[in-house]
XYZ file of C-alpha atoms in Angstrom:
656
model
C -10.151 28.475 5.040
C -11.046 24.755 4.646
C -11.812 22.976 7.864
C -11.470 19.127 7.849
C -14.598 17.272 8.494
C -13.920 15.468 11.804
C -16.204 12.462 10.718
C -14.136 12.037 7.627
C -10.920 12.290 9.598
C -12.272 9.502 11.888
C -13.067 7.327 8.793
C -9.594 7.757 7.509
C -8.048 6.737 10.829
C -10.532 3.847 11.196
C -9.539 2.567 7.764
C -5.940 2.363 8.861
C -6.915 0.768 12.098
C -9.040 -1.845 10.299
C -6.114 -2.509 7.899
C -3.913 -3.116 11.023
C -6.639 -5.233 12.525
C -6.909 -7.446 9.516
C -3.103 -7.775 9.148
C -2.926 -8.718 12.858
C -5.699 -11.420 12.436
C -4.049 -12.991 9.450
C -0.690 -13.028 11.186
C -2.400 -14.579 14.267
C -3.737 -17.416 12.204
C -0.215 -18.276 11.419
C 1.075 -17.840 15.005
C -1.895 -18.367 17.339
C 0.114 -18.100 20.584
C 1.874 -14.816 19.768
C 0.814 -12.675 22.695
C 2.176 -9.557 21.024
C -0.185 -10.041 17.966
C -3.099 -10.681 20.285
C -2.422 -7.532 22.305
C -1.893 -5.376 19.163
C -5.196 -6.698 17.727
C -7.039 -6.004 20.999
C -5.516 -2.411 21.034
C -6.880 -1.754 17.551
C -10.327 -2.850 18.605
C -10.160 -0.697 21.759
C -9.151 2.401 19.809
C -11.828 1.969 17.175
C -14.406 1.604 19.933
C -13.285 4.752 21.783
C -12.934 6.838 18.670
C -16.287 5.617 17.247
C -18.236 6.631 20.471
C -16.336 10.031 20.508
C -17.415 10.858 16.899
C -21.011 9.649 17.288
C -20.731 6.189 15.662
C -22.756 4.584 18.402
C -23.449 1.410 16.367
C -19.789 0.951 15.775
C -18.862 1.417 19.404
C -21.543 -1.082 20.590
C -20.593 -3.760 18.070
C -16.799 -3.386 18.699
C -17.510 -3.532 22.409
C -19.167 -7.038 22.052
C -16.246 -7.933 19.614
C -13.697 -6.796 22.122
C -15.365 -8.678 25.026
C -15.405 -11.930 23.075
C -11.860 -11.442 21.898
C -10.662 -10.568 25.366
C -10.984 -14.285 26.314
C -8.200 -14.974 23.729
C -6.110 -12.259 25.300
C -6.615 -13.844 28.767
C -5.661 -17.392 27.429
C -9.168 -18.658 27.907
C -9.662 -19.488 24.286
C -7.392 -20.355 21.299
C -6.996 -18.171 18.225
C -7.859 -20.954 15.682
C -8.856 -20.844 12.049
C -12.600 -20.672 12.845
C -12.166 -17.775 15.158
C -10.028 -15.817 12.667
C -12.645 -16.271 9.892
C -15.429 -15.041 12.086
C -13.228 -12.062 13.344
C -12.457 -11.130 9.719
C -16.191 -11.163 9.052
C -16.674 -8.841 12.114
C -13.973 -6.586 10.758
C -15.850 -6.258 7.405
C -19.072 -5.530 9.368
C -17.259 -2.732 11.236
C -16.147 -1.218 7.932
C -19.752 -1.182 6.581
C -20.969 0.510 9.764
C -18.305 3.163 9.453
C -18.795 3.836 5.747
C -22.602 3.885 5.785
C -23.778 4.707 9.268
C -27.127 5.799 8.041
C -28.006 2.499 6.484
C -29.505 -0.399 8.350
C -26.894 -3.090 8.131
C -28.072 -6.467 9.258
C -25.946 -9.461 10.313
C -24.018 -7.987 13.266
C -25.873 -10.022 15.907
C -25.297 -13.360 14.007
C -21.518 -12.541 13.707
C -21.255 -11.778 17.351
C -23.227 -14.912 18.275
C -20.914 -17.029 16.095
C -17.932 -15.310 17.775
C -19.089 -16.113 21.223
C -19.765 -19.752 20.316
C -16.232 -20.135 18.993
C -14.479 -18.501 21.956
C -16.579 -20.529 24.323
C -15.406 -23.781 22.759
C -18.586 -24.446 20.929
C -21.182 -23.578 23.556
C -23.209 -20.432 22.754
C -22.701 -17.666 25.195
C -25.551 -15.289 26.352
C -26.016 -12.281 24.249
C -25.433 -10.030 27.308
C -24.246 -10.346 30.770
C -26.555 -8.548 33.021
C -25.716 -7.933 36.630
C -27.005 -10.806 38.760
C -29.871 -10.033 41.128
C -29.010 -9.932 44.772
C -31.255 -12.920 45.436
C -29.369 -15.110 42.886
C -26.096 -15.375 44.935
C -25.229 -15.028 48.624
C -24.508 -11.539 49.868
C -21.073 -12.755 50.990
C -20.009 -13.405 47.258
C -20.400 -9.676 46.406
C -17.456 -7.368 47.153
C -17.335 -3.666 47.037
C -14.281 -1.962 45.576
C -13.393 1.810 45.540
C -11.655 3.152 42.513
C -10.133 6.658 42.679
C -8.444 8.044 39.559
C -7.293 11.342 38.062
C -6.532 11.455 34.295
C -3.179 12.630 32.899
C -2.880 16.376 32.236
C -2.825 15.835 28.422
C -5.756 13.436 28.374
C -8.345 15.878 26.966
C -5.835 17.197 24.357
C -5.560 13.684 22.939
C -9.298 13.076 22.769
C -10.076 11.173 25.952
C -13.648 11.412 27.051
C -13.959 10.865 30.855
C -17.749 10.082 30.429
C -16.993 7.280 28.104
C -14.563 5.792 30.577
C -17.183 6.015 33.343
C -19.672 4.254 31.008
C -17.202 1.309 30.577
C -16.540 1.201 34.369
C -20.394 0.995 34.956
C -20.491 -2.163 32.751
C -18.223 -4.048 35.154
C -20.884 -4.041 37.775
C -23.291 -1.955 39.854
C -21.492 1.204 40.853
C -21.817 4.628 42.459
C -19.862 7.520 40.897
C -18.765 10.582 42.707
C -16.919 13.552 41.202
C -13.861 14.774 43.130
C -13.602 18.567 42.790
C -11.034 19.312 45.454
C -8.242 19.923 42.838
C -10.331 22.353 40.661
C -8.327 25.649 40.808
C -9.907 29.175 40.879
C -11.377 30.407 37.672
C -8.492 32.739 36.846
C -5.977 29.737 36.891
C -8.272 27.208 35.435
C -6.946 25.552 32.155
C -9.856 24.070 30.176
C -7.559 21.590 28.480
C -6.544 19.896 31.725
C -8.920 17.429 33.560
C -8.922 18.875 36.960
C -11.807 16.649 38.213
C -11.091 13.229 39.688
C -13.510 10.492 40.096
C -14.426 7.979 42.856
C -16.251 4.876 41.643
C -17.522 2.221 44.087
C -18.032 -0.993 42.167
C -19.795 -4.273 43.209
C -17.873 -7.130 41.647
C -15.701 -10.230 42.441
C -12.314 -8.890 41.140
C -12.593 -5.947 38.726
C -8.732 -5.278 38.574
C -8.338 -6.927 34.982
C -11.427 -5.140 33.640
C -10.292 -1.746 35.020
C -6.883 -2.331 33.481
C -8.643 -2.757 30.083
C -10.597 0.544 30.507
C -7.439 2.521 31.155
C -5.395 0.583 28.752
C -3.837 3.623 27.094
C -3.661 5.950 30.148
C -2.244 3.779 32.935
C 1.435 5.066 32.484
C 0.635 8.685 33.245
C -2.353 8.779 35.486
C -3.093 8.447 39.204
C -5.176 5.286 39.994
C -5.899 3.439 43.155
C -8.137 0.412 43.640
C -9.082 -0.702 47.181
C -11.390 -3.325 48.604
C -13.600 -1.546 51.109
C -14.096 -4.553 53.308
C -10.401 -4.911 54.123
C -9.156 -1.531 53.033
C -6.075 -3.165 51.417
C -4.697 -1.592 48.203
C -4.917 -4.081 45.322
C -3.672 -1.957 42.431
C -1.862 1.220 43.115
C -0.062 3.208 40.387
C 0.571 6.470 42.242
C 1.146 6.005 46.008
C 0.032 9.413 46.973
C -1.740 11.852 44.550
C 0.206 15.056 44.110
C -1.952 18.088 43.425
C -0.789 19.847 40.342
C 0.256 23.479 40.520
C -2.138 26.077 38.858
C -0.814 27.037 35.482
C -0.685 30.629 34.234
C -2.910 31.946 31.634
C 0.007 32.542 29.332
C 1.634 29.089 29.246
C 5.337 28.591 28.873
C 6.427 26.341 26.026
C 7.916 23.781 28.400
C 4.802 23.510 30.423
C 3.219 20.744 28.345
C 5.470 18.557 26.166
C 3.709 17.611 23.021
C 5.260 15.214 20.482
C 6.301 16.803 17.192
C 3.979 16.037 14.291
C 5.504 13.258 12.270
C 2.828 13.169 9.498
C 0.177 15.334 7.888
C -2.895 14.210 5.924
C -3.055 15.900 2.566
C -5.751 15.134 -0.079
C -4.312 13.312 -3.094
C -5.717 15.990 -5.354
C -3.528 18.588 -3.759
C -0.378 16.452 -4.474
C -1.413 15.993 -8.010
C -1.984 19.798 -8.330
C 1.455 20.394 -6.697
C 3.173 18.046 -9.172
C 1.490 19.797 -12.116
C 2.869 23.229 -10.852
C 6.317 21.725 -10.277
C 6.189 20.367 -13.838
C 5.452 23.736 -15.277
C 8.202 25.293 -13.165
C 10.671 22.692 -14.582
C 9.668 23.641 -18.143
C 10.023 27.407 -17.343
C 13.349 26.818 -15.733
C 14.566 24.930 -18.842
C 13.508 27.925 -20.923
C 15.338 30.288 -18.637
C 18.477 28.178 -18.737
C 18.415 28.203 -22.503
C 18.103 31.904 -22.729
C 20.866 32.365 -20.119
C 23.191 30.152 -22.228
C 22.742 32.433 -25.258
C 23.315 35.645 -23.155
C 26.494 37.231 -21.930
C 24.885 38.625 -18.880
C 26.681 37.097 -15.823
C 23.884 37.962 -13.474
C 21.245 36.164 -15.594
C 23.435 33.005 -15.800
C 23.760 33.040 -11.994
C 20.115 33.370 -11.399
C 19.392 30.671 -14.006
C 21.856 28.294 -12.233
C 20.280 29.016 -8.768
C 16.797 28.476 -10.069
C 17.946 25.201 -11.662
C 19.308 23.997 -8.337
C 16.145 25.051 -6.450
C 13.755 23.515 -8.936
C 15.745 20.291 -9.052
C 15.486 20.076 -5.156
C 11.763 20.955 -5.285
C 11.222 18.312 -7.950
C 13.008 15.636 -5.855
C 11.109 16.601 -2.703
C 7.735 16.494 -4.425
C 8.458 13.248 -6.035
C 9.504 11.873 -2.638
C 6.075 12.763 -1.328
C 4.402 10.956 -4.061
C 6.464 7.803 -3.723
C 4.762 5.168 -1.671
C 6.110 1.728 -0.545
C 4.456 -0.930 -2.550
C 3.940 -2.894 0.698
C 0.888 -0.717 1.333
C -0.629 -2.465 -1.749
C 0.635 -5.951 -1.058
C -0.917 -6.081 2.385
C -4.383 -5.875 0.773
C -3.917 -9.280 -0.915
C -3.351 -11.402 2.186
C -7.053 -11.359 2.833
C -7.781 -12.120 -0.804
C -5.637 -15.226 -0.693
C -7.034 -16.231 2.669
C -10.628 -16.115 1.388
C -9.750 -17.847 -2.002
C -8.050 -20.601 -0.007
C -11.136 -21.181 1.995
C -13.530 -20.990 -0.992
C -11.587 -23.344 -3.255
C -10.426 -25.702 -0.460
C -6.810 -25.238 -1.414
C -4.250 -24.666 1.323
C -2.055 -21.815 0.249
C 1.021 -20.044 1.575
C 1.199 -16.449 0.435
C 4.701 -14.843 0.478
C 5.565 -11.314 -0.252
C 9.036 -9.665 -0.787
C 10.262 -6.300 -1.697
C 7.577 -4.299 0.301
C 9.959 -1.410 0.706
C 10.225 -0.859 -3.067
C 8.628 2.612 -3.738
C 6.444 3.487 -6.642
C 4.452 6.553 -7.658
C 1.120 6.684 -5.721
C -0.824 7.004 -9.012
C 0.753 3.668 -10.006
C 0.009 2.015 -6.713
C -3.678 2.999 -7.012
C -4.034 1.677 -10.642
C -2.098 -1.542 -9.910
C -4.684 -2.921 -7.406
C -7.099 -4.385 -9.933
C -4.462 -6.015 -12.290
C -2.828 -7.693 -9.317
C -6.107 -8.957 -7.934
C -6.806 -10.693 -11.299
C -3.232 -12.135 -11.557
C -3.449 -13.532 -8.009
C -6.886 -14.917 -8.474
C -5.769 -16.460 -11.735
C -2.722 -18.050 -10.020
C -4.899 -19.528 -7.334
C -7.726 -20.728 -9.428
C -5.857 -21.922 -12.631
C -2.383 -22.258 -11.486
C -2.426 -24.207 -8.204
C -3.648 -27.707 -8.315
C -5.910 -29.310 -5.696
C -4.224 -30.943 -2.622
C -4.950 -34.383 -4.119
C -3.356 -33.569 -7.506
C -0.397 -31.920 -5.752
C 0.174 -35.005 -3.639
C -0.110 -37.307 -6.697
C 2.599 -35.131 -8.444
C 4.885 -35.448 -5.400
C 4.330 -31.847 -4.244
C 3.472 -30.373 -0.909
C -0.248 -30.294 -0.264
C 0.104 -26.513 0.466
C 0.481 -24.489 -2.714
C 2.671 -21.237 -2.767
C 1.910 -17.822 -4.331
C 4.582 -15.363 -4.224
C 4.285 -11.589 -4.788
C 7.477 -9.621 -5.195
C 8.797 -6.251 -6.273
C 12.361 -5.205 -7.214
C 14.003 -2.206 -8.909
C 15.211 -2.957 -12.385
C 16.972 0.037 -13.981
C 14.421 2.782 -14.675
C 11.602 0.363 -13.834
C 9.988 -1.688 -11.079
C 9.358 -5.408 -11.792
C 6.399 -6.863 -9.880
C 6.145 -10.580 -10.116
C 3.147 -12.950 -9.266
C 4.348 -16.554 -9.282
C 2.942 -19.853 -8.248
C 4.260 -23.472 -8.022
C 1.363 -24.985 -9.814
C 0.986 -26.953 -13.030
C 2.253 -24.283 -15.317
C 0.626 -22.994 -18.590
C -0.819 -25.580 -20.982
C 0.418 -24.289 -24.283
C -1.566 -26.785 -26.283
C -4.819 -25.813 -24.693
C -4.050 -22.097 -25.073
C -3.402 -22.567 -28.889
C -6.563 -24.679 -29.313
C -8.665 -22.138 -27.495
C -7.166 -19.341 -29.561
C -7.894 -21.122 -32.772
C -11.454 -21.854 -31.482
C -11.964 -18.140 -30.766
C -10.509 -17.121 -34.243
C -7.468 -15.328 -32.813
C -5.058 -17.426 -34.891
C -5.236 -19.980 -37.623
C -3.895 -23.567 -37.467
C -0.815 -22.720 -39.590
C 0.092 -19.554 -37.676
C 3.613 -19.726 -36.242
C 4.139 -18.218 -32.886
C 6.927 -18.011 -30.310
C 6.106 -19.230 -26.832
C 5.959 -15.556 -25.535
C 3.608 -14.582 -28.373
C 1.455 -17.550 -27.547
C 1.298 -16.639 -23.881
C 0.268 -13.063 -24.821
C -2.977 -14.519 -26.275
C -4.169 -15.042 -22.743
C -4.641 -11.275 -22.533
C -6.930 -11.194 -25.539
C -10.510 -9.960 -24.621
C -12.834 -12.913 -23.881
C -10.018 -15.418 -23.811
C -10.380 -18.131 -21.196
C -9.200 -21.762 -20.905
C -11.650 -22.513 -18.060
C -13.909 -25.401 -18.795
C -16.869 -23.884 -16.977
C -17.929 -20.514 -15.751
C -17.587 -20.048 -11.960
C -17.655 -17.152 -9.464
C -13.879 -16.761 -10.033
C -13.233 -17.357 -13.775
C -14.536 -18.547 -17.096
C -15.673 -15.296 -18.751
C -12.260 -14.086 -20.100
C -12.488 -10.657 -18.614
C -9.814 -10.482 -15.892
C -6.559 -10.855 -17.994
C -7.925 -8.369 -20.566
C -8.311 -5.796 -17.724
C -4.714 -6.553 -16.699
C -3.325 -5.865 -20.156
C -5.285 -2.657 -20.728
C -4.288 -1.189 -17.294
C -0.587 -2.100 -17.658
C -0.520 -0.583 -21.242
C -2.064 2.485 -19.858
C 0.807 2.749 -17.328
C 3.396 2.369 -20.065
C 4.323 -0.936 -18.695
C 4.759 -4.432 -20.154
C 3.726 -7.992 -19.133
C 6.047 -11.030 -19.424
C 4.879 -14.679 -18.856
C 7.235 -17.483 -18.188
C 6.231 -21.019 -17.170
C 7.864 -24.381 -16.457
C 5.474 -27.421 -16.940
C 4.718 -28.980 -13.606
C 6.613 -26.277 -11.642
C 4.580 -23.160 -12.016
C 4.106 -19.804 -13.781
C 5.390 -16.361 -13.255
C 3.761 -13.113 -14.499
C 6.103 -10.087 -14.362
C 4.821 -6.596 -14.664
C 7.564 -4.048 -15.712
C 6.498 -0.400 -14.844
C 8.185 2.976 -14.888
C 8.967 4.426 -11.424
C 6.860 7.418 -12.052
C 4.366 9.010 -14.364
C 5.389 12.588 -13.614
C 9.031 13.871 -13.883
C 12.218 11.932 -14.594
C 15.793 12.727 -15.434
C 16.446 12.387 -19.072
C 19.207 12.298 -21.536
C 18.489 14.552 -24.617
C 19.870 13.128 -27.840
C 19.574 14.177 -31.518
C 18.836 11.887 -34.445
C 18.849 13.967 -37.746
C 16.861 17.069 -36.934
C 14.714 15.439 -34.333
C 15.372 15.333 -30.600
C 14.542 12.508 -28.262
C 14.762 11.893 -24.600
C 16.081 8.620 -23.018
C 15.167 7.991 -19.399
C 18.507 8.527 -17.569
C 17.902 5.628 -15.111
C 17.975 3.212 -17.981
C 21.297 4.532 -19.465
C 24.253 2.451 -18.436
C 26.992 4.118 -20.599
C 27.766 6.018 -23.793
C 30.471 4.957 -26.334
C 31.695 6.003 -29.788
C 30.353 3.953 -32.750
C 33.411 2.262 -34.337
C 34.257 3.605 -37.757
C 34.151 0.128 -39.367
C 30.544 -0.327 -38.222
C 29.400 2.221 -40.820
C 30.264 -0.290 -43.559
C 27.422 -2.577 -42.482
C 24.394 -1.796 -44.694
C 21.535 -2.869 -42.447
C 22.818 -1.167 -39.294
C 21.786 -3.914 -36.805
C 24.899 -5.365 -35.347
C 26.815 -6.113 -32.154
C 29.326 -4.070 -30.081
C 31.994 -5.613 -27.948
C 31.472 -3.865 -24.573
C 34.299 -5.097 -22.316
C 34.041 -8.670 -23.640
C 30.149 -8.795 -23.708
C 28.350 -8.577 -27.101
C 25.593 -5.991 -27.076
C 23.230 -5.573 -30.080
C 22.727 -2.032 -31.197
C 19.968 -0.379 -33.247
C 20.473 2.554 -35.575
C 17.674 4.923 -34.556
C 17.949 6.643 -37.960
C 16.648 3.450 -39.497
C 14.203 2.746 -36.797
C 12.629 6.214 -37.248
C 13.298 6.410 -41.003
C 15.213 9.642 -40.579
C 16.153 11.310 -43.889
C 19.562 12.799 -44.717
C 23.081 11.481 -44.206
C 24.331 10.138 -40.923
C 26.789 12.103 -38.841
C 30.389 11.260 -39.206
C 31.026 10.473 -35.508
C 27.990 8.826 -34.200
C 27.484 7.863 -30.504
C 25.862 4.736 -28.980
C 23.896 4.901 -25.716
C 23.748 1.677 -23.989
C 20.490 1.151 -22.237
C 19.083 -1.751 -20.242
C 15.700 -3.160 -19.158
C 15.405 -6.154 -16.932
C 18.254 -8.614 -17.951
C 18.516 -7.221 -21.486
C 20.697 -4.493 -22.958
C 20.797 -2.711 -26.251
C 22.813 0.082 -27.891
C 20.942 3.007 -29.495
C 22.989 4.793 -32.231
C 22.355 8.600 -32.223
C 23.923 11.499 -34.021
C 24.552 13.640 -30.998
C 24.203 13.557 -27.271
C 23.018 16.955 -26.203
C 23.079 16.536 -22.405
C 21.007 15.701 -19.395
C 17.714 17.522 -18.328
C 14.673 17.246 -16.164
C 11.897 15.735 -18.150
C 8.144 16.360 -17.514
C 6.392 13.396 -18.957
C 3.259 14.164 -21.063
C 1.043 11.330 -22.132
C 0.620 10.592 -25.869
C -2.889 10.826 -27.357
C -4.966 7.792 -28.156
C -4.190 8.463 -31.775
C -0.483 7.660 -31.055
C -1.098 4.948 -28.579
C -0.157 2.303 -31.088
C 3.404 3.680 -31.506
C 5.390 1.308 -29.305
C 8.859 3.052 -29.573
C 7.731 5.955 -27.483
C 6.397 6.074 -23.969
C 5.413 9.839 -23.889
C 6.610 13.247 -24.774
C 8.089 16.356 -23.078
C 8.302 20.106 -23.696
C 11.802 21.482 -24.157
C 12.956 24.825 -23.041
C 12.521 26.335 -26.552
C 8.840 25.213 -26.594
C 9.413 22.319 -29.062
C 8.402 18.749 -28.267
C 10.798 15.793 -27.818
C 9.509 12.207 -27.747
C 10.544 9.995 -24.775
C 11.953 6.637 -25.981
C 10.417 3.454 -24.564
C 13.618 1.630 -23.556
C 11.783 -1.579 -22.645
C 10.399 -1.854 -26.116
C 13.741 -1.062 -27.759
C 15.566 -3.479 -25.614
C 13.017 -6.188 -26.539
C 13.539 -5.300 -30.264
C 17.281 -5.695 -29.806
C 16.861 -9.029 -27.991
C 14.587 -10.422 -30.759
C 17.378 -9.558 -33.157
C 19.821 -11.581 -31.058
C 17.402 -14.560 -30.966
C 16.934 -14.421 -34.780
C 20.697 -14.315 -35.227
C 21.278 -17.270 -32.960
C 18.477 -19.248 -34.828
C 20.033 -18.290 -38.201
C 23.448 -19.663 -37.113
C 21.894 -22.817 -35.764
C 20.174 -23.292 -39.111
């Protein structure tokens, strides 16, 4: 049995909290007076501090405590959450991340970050590194007040990881104190429950007014605990949550289910490798089920047919459930780029508004992981090359603040992810000149605009006039192209001079299992992704008279080009008498695919083609059929683009 490493569990949870912290800080920069954002940021810090101390990350707990102390002034309205504060707080967040990931290494810079943070929250005046308790001789005795705090933790505090000793340490930092354990509620040994904190605590604190600081210590426990704070000089209750402590009844050794209410688990951490392995097993099950269904179809055994149908239903449900587990909202990826744009804006001196839409669009987790680098390069390119400086934007009649948009939307069997800016647009003349200089094309080479734009993705291509830390080496866009090709996706570029550029990535929803339509062309069988199929129609008899086979169909008043797959694949033998046309779509385009026979729908396990076949653009992969043979999966995006290019050539021919 594998037991999860608690340290690694802490790291995973800390990464999520740090992501929340970063998002909160970036939101706070846009809305500095939002108390909800300030409180959520403070809670994230408080949780990281408590968890870090619990799991032995002492350096993390100490650093976050100082960070939290400085940020507490913002929470109390004593300081403003301005751009300078957010910048230093983000540096502090990065330092916490380094301390968590490499606790054994000596990581310098923490003291400088905290010093800068204190300077900013104090309005430019450096604050002392620590606040030691003042000596009795430094202030009159009358200024010191003694307070008595009595508290009992909630019954489930230990179950959820609360450490009373850490709470007492935090209380001791408020001021000089005397701590006494209250053991009058500890039951006899036979009734003692080790998961319940039976011991209470009395803490006598010397301070001016510790109520706010005590409230911070018990931030996550106040709702369910007993707590009373009294000034000993006057014996007047200042803060009282439970008027009279009620002694809990001893619980039996065999506990009834209703004795402690524990929230039902809403999530479970599972290593990604196990999900991949599960998907592989489901894929093999789908292939075996297809084989069984084919055998059952050829048999007259009713019982076998019933079992095959039941297994098909179960495997289909298992496939959908497993696919659902692997699907992740793309917003988890989009949130990473807010910090990137924030830092680029500061580095380049360009004010930028970053807008994201479509965060709920779901994509296979494998795709999400591999999309991070391409999107980083596209966003950096948009900020560095696309957006002009504030002066140039003002001269062009634009707002000084540039805009970068990142969006995702479903488009048939694909997800379209777009990165757009409102900058100057692509300089086609400069792109062509640079391509000729690099020997990619000759001076007399004729290219369409889209073909010219695609030269940007050539290895080593860059229009930057000088090499900087962001661009100039021609590496980034090459990485984008290779990664998207590896994901069976496509890249489209569109630009309007003076108004901006949009890069659109079109990607399949998943790399694992899809619903497919099995068709036959000659003796070969092919699979079309079912999500891309709009409808199926008969090929008109008079269409057979056209020799070249590329033509148009009238689909309810709309002309749709169609391709004869027999000609595309050079299939030998005569065509079937009654051919079918499968109308597929990709993005805004549609095309009809002429096939000999539509066999039916099936679950398709996608297998990647070898590198030897990577240059074949008409196919996006292959699948194993029930009889053990292989069927190629058609790349609908490429075929639709081929049909659209035929339309463009037809229009140009008529215009000529």
